[in-house]
Coordinates of C-alpha atoms in Angstrom, one line a residue:
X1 CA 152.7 107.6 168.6
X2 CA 149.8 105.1 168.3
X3 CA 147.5 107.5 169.2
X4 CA 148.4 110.1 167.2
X5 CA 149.0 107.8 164.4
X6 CA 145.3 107.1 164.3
X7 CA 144.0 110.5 164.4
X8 CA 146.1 111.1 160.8
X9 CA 144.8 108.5 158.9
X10 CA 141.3 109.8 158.7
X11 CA 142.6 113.0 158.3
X12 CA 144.8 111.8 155.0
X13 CA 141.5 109.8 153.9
X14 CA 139.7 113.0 153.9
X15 CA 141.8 114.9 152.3
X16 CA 142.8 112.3 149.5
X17 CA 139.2 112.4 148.6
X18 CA 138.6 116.2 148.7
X19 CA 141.6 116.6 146.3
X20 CA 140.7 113.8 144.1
X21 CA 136.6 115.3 144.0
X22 CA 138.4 118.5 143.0
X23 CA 140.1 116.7 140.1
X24 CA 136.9 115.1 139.2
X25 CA 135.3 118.7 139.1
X26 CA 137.9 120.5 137.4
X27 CA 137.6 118.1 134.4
X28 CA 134.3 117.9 134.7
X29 CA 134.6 121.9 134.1
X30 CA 136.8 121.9 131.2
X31 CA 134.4 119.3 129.3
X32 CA 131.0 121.0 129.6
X33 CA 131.9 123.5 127.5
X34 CA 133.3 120.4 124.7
X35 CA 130.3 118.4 125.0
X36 CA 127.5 120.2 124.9
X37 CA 128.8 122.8 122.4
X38 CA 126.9 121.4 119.0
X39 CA 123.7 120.5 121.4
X40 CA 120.6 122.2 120.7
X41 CA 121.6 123.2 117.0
X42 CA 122.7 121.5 113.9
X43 CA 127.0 121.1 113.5
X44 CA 128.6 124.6 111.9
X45 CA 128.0 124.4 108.0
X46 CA 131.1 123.7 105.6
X47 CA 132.3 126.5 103.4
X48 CA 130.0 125.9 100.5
X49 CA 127.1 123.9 102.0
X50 CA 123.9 124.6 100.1
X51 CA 120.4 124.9 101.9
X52 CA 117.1 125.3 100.2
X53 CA 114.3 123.9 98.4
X54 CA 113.8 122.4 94.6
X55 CA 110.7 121.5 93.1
X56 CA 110.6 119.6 89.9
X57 CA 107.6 118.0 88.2
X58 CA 106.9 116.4 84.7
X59 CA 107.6 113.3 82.9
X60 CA 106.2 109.9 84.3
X61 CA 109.7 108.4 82.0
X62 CA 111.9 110.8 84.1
X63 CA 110.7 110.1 87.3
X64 CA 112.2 107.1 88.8
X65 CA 115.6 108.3 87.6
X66 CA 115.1 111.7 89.3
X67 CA 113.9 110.3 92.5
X68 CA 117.5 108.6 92.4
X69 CA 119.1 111.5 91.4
X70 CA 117.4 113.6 94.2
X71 CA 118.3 111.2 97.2
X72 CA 122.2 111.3 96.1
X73 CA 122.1 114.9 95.9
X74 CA 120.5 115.4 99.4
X75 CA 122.5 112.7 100.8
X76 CA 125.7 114.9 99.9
X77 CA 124.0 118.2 100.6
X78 CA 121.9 117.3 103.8
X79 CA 120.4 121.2 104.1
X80 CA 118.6 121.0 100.1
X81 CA 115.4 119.3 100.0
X82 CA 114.2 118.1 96.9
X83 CA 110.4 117.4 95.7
X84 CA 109.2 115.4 92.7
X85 CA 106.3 114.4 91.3
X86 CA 104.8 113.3 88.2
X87 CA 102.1 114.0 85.7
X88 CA 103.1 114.5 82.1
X89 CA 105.1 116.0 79.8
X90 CA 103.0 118.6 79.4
X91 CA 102.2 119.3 83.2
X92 CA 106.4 119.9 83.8
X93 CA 106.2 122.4 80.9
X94 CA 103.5 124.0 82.2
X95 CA 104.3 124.2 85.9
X96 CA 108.2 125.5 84.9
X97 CA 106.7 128.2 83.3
X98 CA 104.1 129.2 85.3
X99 CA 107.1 129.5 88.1
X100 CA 105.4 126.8 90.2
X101 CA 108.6 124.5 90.0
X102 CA 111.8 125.5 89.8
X103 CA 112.2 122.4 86.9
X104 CA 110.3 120.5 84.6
X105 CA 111.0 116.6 83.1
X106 CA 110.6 116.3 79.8
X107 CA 110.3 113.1 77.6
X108 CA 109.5 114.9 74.3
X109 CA 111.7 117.6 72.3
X110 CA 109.8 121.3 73.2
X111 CA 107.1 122.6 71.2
X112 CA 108.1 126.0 69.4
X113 CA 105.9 127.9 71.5
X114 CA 107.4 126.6 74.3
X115 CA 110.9 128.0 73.6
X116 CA 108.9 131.3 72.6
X117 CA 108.2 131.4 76.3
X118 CA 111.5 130.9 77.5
X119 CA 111.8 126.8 78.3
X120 CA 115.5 125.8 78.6
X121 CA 115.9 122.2 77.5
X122 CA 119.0 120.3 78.4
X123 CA 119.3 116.4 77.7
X124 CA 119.9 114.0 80.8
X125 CA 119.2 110.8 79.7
X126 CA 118.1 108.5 77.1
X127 CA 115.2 105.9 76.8
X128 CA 112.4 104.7 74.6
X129 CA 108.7 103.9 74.6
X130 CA 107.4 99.9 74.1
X131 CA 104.5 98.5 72.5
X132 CA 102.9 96.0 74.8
X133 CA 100.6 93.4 74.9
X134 CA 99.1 90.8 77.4
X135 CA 100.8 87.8 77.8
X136 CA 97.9 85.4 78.0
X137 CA 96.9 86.9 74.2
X138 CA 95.2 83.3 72.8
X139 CA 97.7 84.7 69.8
X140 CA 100.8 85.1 71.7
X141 CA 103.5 83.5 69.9
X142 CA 102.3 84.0 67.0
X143 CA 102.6 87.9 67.9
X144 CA 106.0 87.6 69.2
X145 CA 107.2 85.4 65.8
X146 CA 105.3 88.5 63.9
X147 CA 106.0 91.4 65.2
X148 CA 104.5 94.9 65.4
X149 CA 105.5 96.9 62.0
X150 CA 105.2 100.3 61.7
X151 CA 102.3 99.8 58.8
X152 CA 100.8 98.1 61.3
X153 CA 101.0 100.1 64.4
X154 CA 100.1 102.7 62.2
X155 CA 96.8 101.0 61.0
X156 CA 95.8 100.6 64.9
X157 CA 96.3 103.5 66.3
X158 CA 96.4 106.5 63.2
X159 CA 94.0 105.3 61.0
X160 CA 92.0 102.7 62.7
X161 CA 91.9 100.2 59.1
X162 CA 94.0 97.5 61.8
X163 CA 90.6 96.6 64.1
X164 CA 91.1 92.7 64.5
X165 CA 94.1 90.7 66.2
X166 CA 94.0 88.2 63.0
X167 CA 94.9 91.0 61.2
X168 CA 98.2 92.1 63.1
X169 CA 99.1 88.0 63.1
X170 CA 98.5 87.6 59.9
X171 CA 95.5 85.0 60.4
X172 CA 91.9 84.5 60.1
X173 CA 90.9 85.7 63.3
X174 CA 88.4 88.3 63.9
X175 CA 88.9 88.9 68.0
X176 CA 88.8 92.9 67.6
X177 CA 92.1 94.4 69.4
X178 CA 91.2 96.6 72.2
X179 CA 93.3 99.9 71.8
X180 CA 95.0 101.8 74.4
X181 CA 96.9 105.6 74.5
X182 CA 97.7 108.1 77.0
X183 CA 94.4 110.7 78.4
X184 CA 97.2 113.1 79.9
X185 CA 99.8 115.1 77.6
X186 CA 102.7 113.0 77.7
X187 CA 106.4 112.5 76.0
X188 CA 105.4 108.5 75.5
X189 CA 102.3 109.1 73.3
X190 CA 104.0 111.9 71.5
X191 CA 107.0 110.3 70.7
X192 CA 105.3 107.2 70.1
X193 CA 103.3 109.4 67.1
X194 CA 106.1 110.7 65.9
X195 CA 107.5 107.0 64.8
X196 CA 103.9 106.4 63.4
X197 CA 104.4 110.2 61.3
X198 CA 101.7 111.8 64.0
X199 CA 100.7 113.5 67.0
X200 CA 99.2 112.4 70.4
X201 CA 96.5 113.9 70.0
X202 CA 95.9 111.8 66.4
X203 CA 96.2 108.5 68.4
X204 CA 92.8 106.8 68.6
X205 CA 92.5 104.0 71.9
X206 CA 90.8 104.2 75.0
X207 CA 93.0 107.1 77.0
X208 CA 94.5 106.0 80.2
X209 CA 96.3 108.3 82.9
X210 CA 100.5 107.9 83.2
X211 CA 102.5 104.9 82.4
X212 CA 101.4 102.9 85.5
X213 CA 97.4 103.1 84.2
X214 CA 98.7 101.7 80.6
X215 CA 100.6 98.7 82.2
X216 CA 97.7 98.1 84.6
X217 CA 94.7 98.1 81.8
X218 CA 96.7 95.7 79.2
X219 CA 97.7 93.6 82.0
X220 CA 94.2 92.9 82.9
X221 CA 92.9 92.6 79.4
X222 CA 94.1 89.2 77.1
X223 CA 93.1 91.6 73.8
X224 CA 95.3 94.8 74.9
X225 CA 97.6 96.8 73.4
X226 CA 99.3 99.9 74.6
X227 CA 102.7 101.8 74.8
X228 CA 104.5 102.5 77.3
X229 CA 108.1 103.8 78.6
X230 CA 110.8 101.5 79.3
X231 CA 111.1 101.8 83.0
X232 CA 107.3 101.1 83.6
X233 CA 107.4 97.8 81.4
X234 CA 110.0 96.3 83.3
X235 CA 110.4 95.0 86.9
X236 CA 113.3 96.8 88.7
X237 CA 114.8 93.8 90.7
X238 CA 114.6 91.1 88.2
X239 CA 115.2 93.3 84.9
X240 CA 111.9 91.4 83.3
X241 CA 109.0 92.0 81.7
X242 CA 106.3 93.2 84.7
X243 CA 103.6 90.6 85.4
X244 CA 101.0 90.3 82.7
X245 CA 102.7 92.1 79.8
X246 CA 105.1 91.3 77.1
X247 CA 106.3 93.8 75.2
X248 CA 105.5 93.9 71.4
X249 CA 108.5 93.6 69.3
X250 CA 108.9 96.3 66.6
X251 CA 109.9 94.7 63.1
X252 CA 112.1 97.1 61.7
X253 CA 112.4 95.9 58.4
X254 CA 109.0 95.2 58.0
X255 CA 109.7 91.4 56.6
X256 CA 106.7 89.7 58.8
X257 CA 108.9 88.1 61.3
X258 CA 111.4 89.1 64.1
X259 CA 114.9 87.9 62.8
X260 CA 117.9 87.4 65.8
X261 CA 119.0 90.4 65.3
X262 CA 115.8 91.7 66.4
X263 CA 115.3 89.6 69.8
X264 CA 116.1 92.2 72.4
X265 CA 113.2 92.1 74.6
X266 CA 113.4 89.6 76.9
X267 CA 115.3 92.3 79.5
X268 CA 115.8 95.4 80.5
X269 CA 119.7 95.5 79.6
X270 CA 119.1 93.8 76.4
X271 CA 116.9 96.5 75.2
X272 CA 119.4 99.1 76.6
X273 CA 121.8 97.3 74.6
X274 CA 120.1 97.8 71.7
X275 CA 119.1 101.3 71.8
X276 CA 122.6 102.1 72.4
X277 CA 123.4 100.5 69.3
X278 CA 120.9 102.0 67.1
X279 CA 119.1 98.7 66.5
X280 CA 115.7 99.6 68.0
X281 CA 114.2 102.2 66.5
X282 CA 114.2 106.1 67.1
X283 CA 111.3 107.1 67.8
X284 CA 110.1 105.5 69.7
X285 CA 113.8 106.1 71.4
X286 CA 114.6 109.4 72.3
X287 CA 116.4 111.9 74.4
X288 CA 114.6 113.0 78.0
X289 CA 115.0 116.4 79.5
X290 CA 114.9 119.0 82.3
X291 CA 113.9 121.9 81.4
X292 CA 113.7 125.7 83.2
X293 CA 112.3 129.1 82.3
X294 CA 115.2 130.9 81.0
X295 CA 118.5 129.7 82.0
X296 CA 119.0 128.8 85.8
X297 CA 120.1 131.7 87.9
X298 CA 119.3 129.5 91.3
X299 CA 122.4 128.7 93.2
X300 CA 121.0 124.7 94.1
X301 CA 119.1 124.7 91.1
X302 CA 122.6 125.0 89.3
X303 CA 124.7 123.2 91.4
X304 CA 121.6 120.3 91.2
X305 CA 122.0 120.5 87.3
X306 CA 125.4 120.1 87.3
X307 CA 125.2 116.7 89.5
X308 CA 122.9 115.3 87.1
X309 CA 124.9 116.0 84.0
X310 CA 128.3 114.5 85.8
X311 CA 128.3 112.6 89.2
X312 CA 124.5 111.6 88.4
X313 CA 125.0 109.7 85.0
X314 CA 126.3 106.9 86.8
X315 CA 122.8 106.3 88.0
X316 CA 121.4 106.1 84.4
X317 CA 121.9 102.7 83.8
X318 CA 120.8 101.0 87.1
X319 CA 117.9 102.8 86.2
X320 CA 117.2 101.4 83.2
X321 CA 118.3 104.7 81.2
X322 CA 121.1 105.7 78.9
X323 CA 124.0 108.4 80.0
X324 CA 123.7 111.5 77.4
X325 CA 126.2 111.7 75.1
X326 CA 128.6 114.7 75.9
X327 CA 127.8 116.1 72.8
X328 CA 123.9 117.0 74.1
X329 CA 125.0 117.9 77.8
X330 CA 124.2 121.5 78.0
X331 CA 126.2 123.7 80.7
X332 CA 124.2 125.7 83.2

């Protein structure tokens, strides 16, 4: 019994290990076919998935809200890829119409012959264009206890008659003020005009490219002054004025001094505040806009609109912008 004994138990060793092998292999089997079935492609799409490409150009004001807009809209719809880039007011009407992008940013209302060509305008957002100056101006408090009237502003960059800095202080000072506008076609300069009764191309200064050349040039000079959108004069993480500048206060009743109820500069959301409540100025405030050749027949384009008008409004004021009211949202 021994003897036999011992020839069984390799026996039942073997076959414990052939049938638990074959166990191994039959799950092995039924897996395969489970885990590699999304490899080598991308997971099945969802009913309604979009896929496809937007371009949109324009508006130095509009871009840093689109870029936001664009990343939450790819994030939720991973197949669309979105591409933006600025140069001008101008350049987004242009490119739109020429059918080089599928939509253009706008910081200006359209030009009649414009609309004769078949832009679409629809409002998104709502900001305003700032006159700045340097911070280390010799005259610097005195300018900010002052303010920048619209006689004034007029007188610098319309007529030219405003050619000193004692001049905008009110002082005996004969330091000529060094004048700066926008070289590319742009909402800022436009709209900027149109509070001073004129047109960009009117304004007189040394012309500088986009909103980041204007900051830049009356950063680095003490006897600067320029414009320049509300999102470019102010630093995104602390809500201040950027480094070098101070913005210009406008005095809006033209009594030669900024009163408390005119002190809204010294952030980002207090100047929000205030163009909300109709205290600064408009212009220089105004309405920004997308714009397309005709109305958008484009699936993603559409669908891309739509976000921006609802879900994307909530990104408006992290931006440093204003939602639109529902009474300028225009349906696509």
């Amino acid at each position: 019994m021994k003897k036999n004994s011992c020839k069984e138990k390799p026996i039942q060793h073997m076959l414990y290990i052939i049938r638990s092998r074959a166990t191994k292999l039959v799950i092995v089997l039924f897996l395969l076919p489970i885990l590699f079935s999304g490899c080598g492609r991308k997971p099945a799409a969802k009913a309604g998935d979009l896929q496809g490409n937007i371009a949109v150009s324009g508006a130095f004001a509009l871009y840093p809200l689109m870029l936001r807009w664009a990343d939450a809209f790819s994030q939720r719809h991973p197949g669309v890829t979105i591409d933006v880039s600025a140069g001008g007011s101008g350049k987004g009407v242009t490119d739109v119409l020429a059918g080089q992008v599928d939509l253009g940013m706008v910081s200006r209302d359209l030009k009649a012959p414009e609309r004769q060509h078949g832009a679409v305008a629809v409002a998104v957002a709502r900001d305003a264009v700032v006159p700045i100056i340097n911070i280390h101006h010799p005259l610097y408090r005195q300018l900010l206890q002052r303010g920048l009237s619209q006689k004034t502003a007029s007188g610098i960059w319309v007529t030219g008659r405003v050619k000193t800095w004692g001049q905008v202080a009110g002082l005996i000072n004969q330091t000529p003020i060094n004048v700066y506008t926008r070289s590319d076609a742009c909402g800022a300069a436009e709209t900027f005009a149109a509070w001073l009764k004129s047109h960009q191309e009117d304004l007189l200064g040394t012309g500088v490219y986009g909103d980041p050349g204007i900051v830049r040039q009356v950063a680095n000079d003490p006897y600067g002054v320029g414009m320049c959108n509300i999102s470019y004069a102010f630093d995104d993480q602390t809500g201040r004025p950027n480094d070098g500048i101070a913005l210009f206060p406008i005095d809006t009743n033209d009594d030669g001094r900024i009163s408390k109820e005119e002190q809204f500069y010294a952030s980002k959301q207090t100047l929000i505040k205030a163009i909300q409540d109709g205290r600064y100025p408009c212009p220089p405030a105004r309405q920004l806009y997308v714009v397309s050749k005709g109305k958008p027949q484009n699936a993603i384009v559409k669908a891309f609109l739509r976000f921006i008008l609802e879900e994307g409004q909530q990104y408006n004021v992290p931006a440093g912008f204003i939602p639109v009211n529902e009474k300028n949202k225009a349906k696509h």
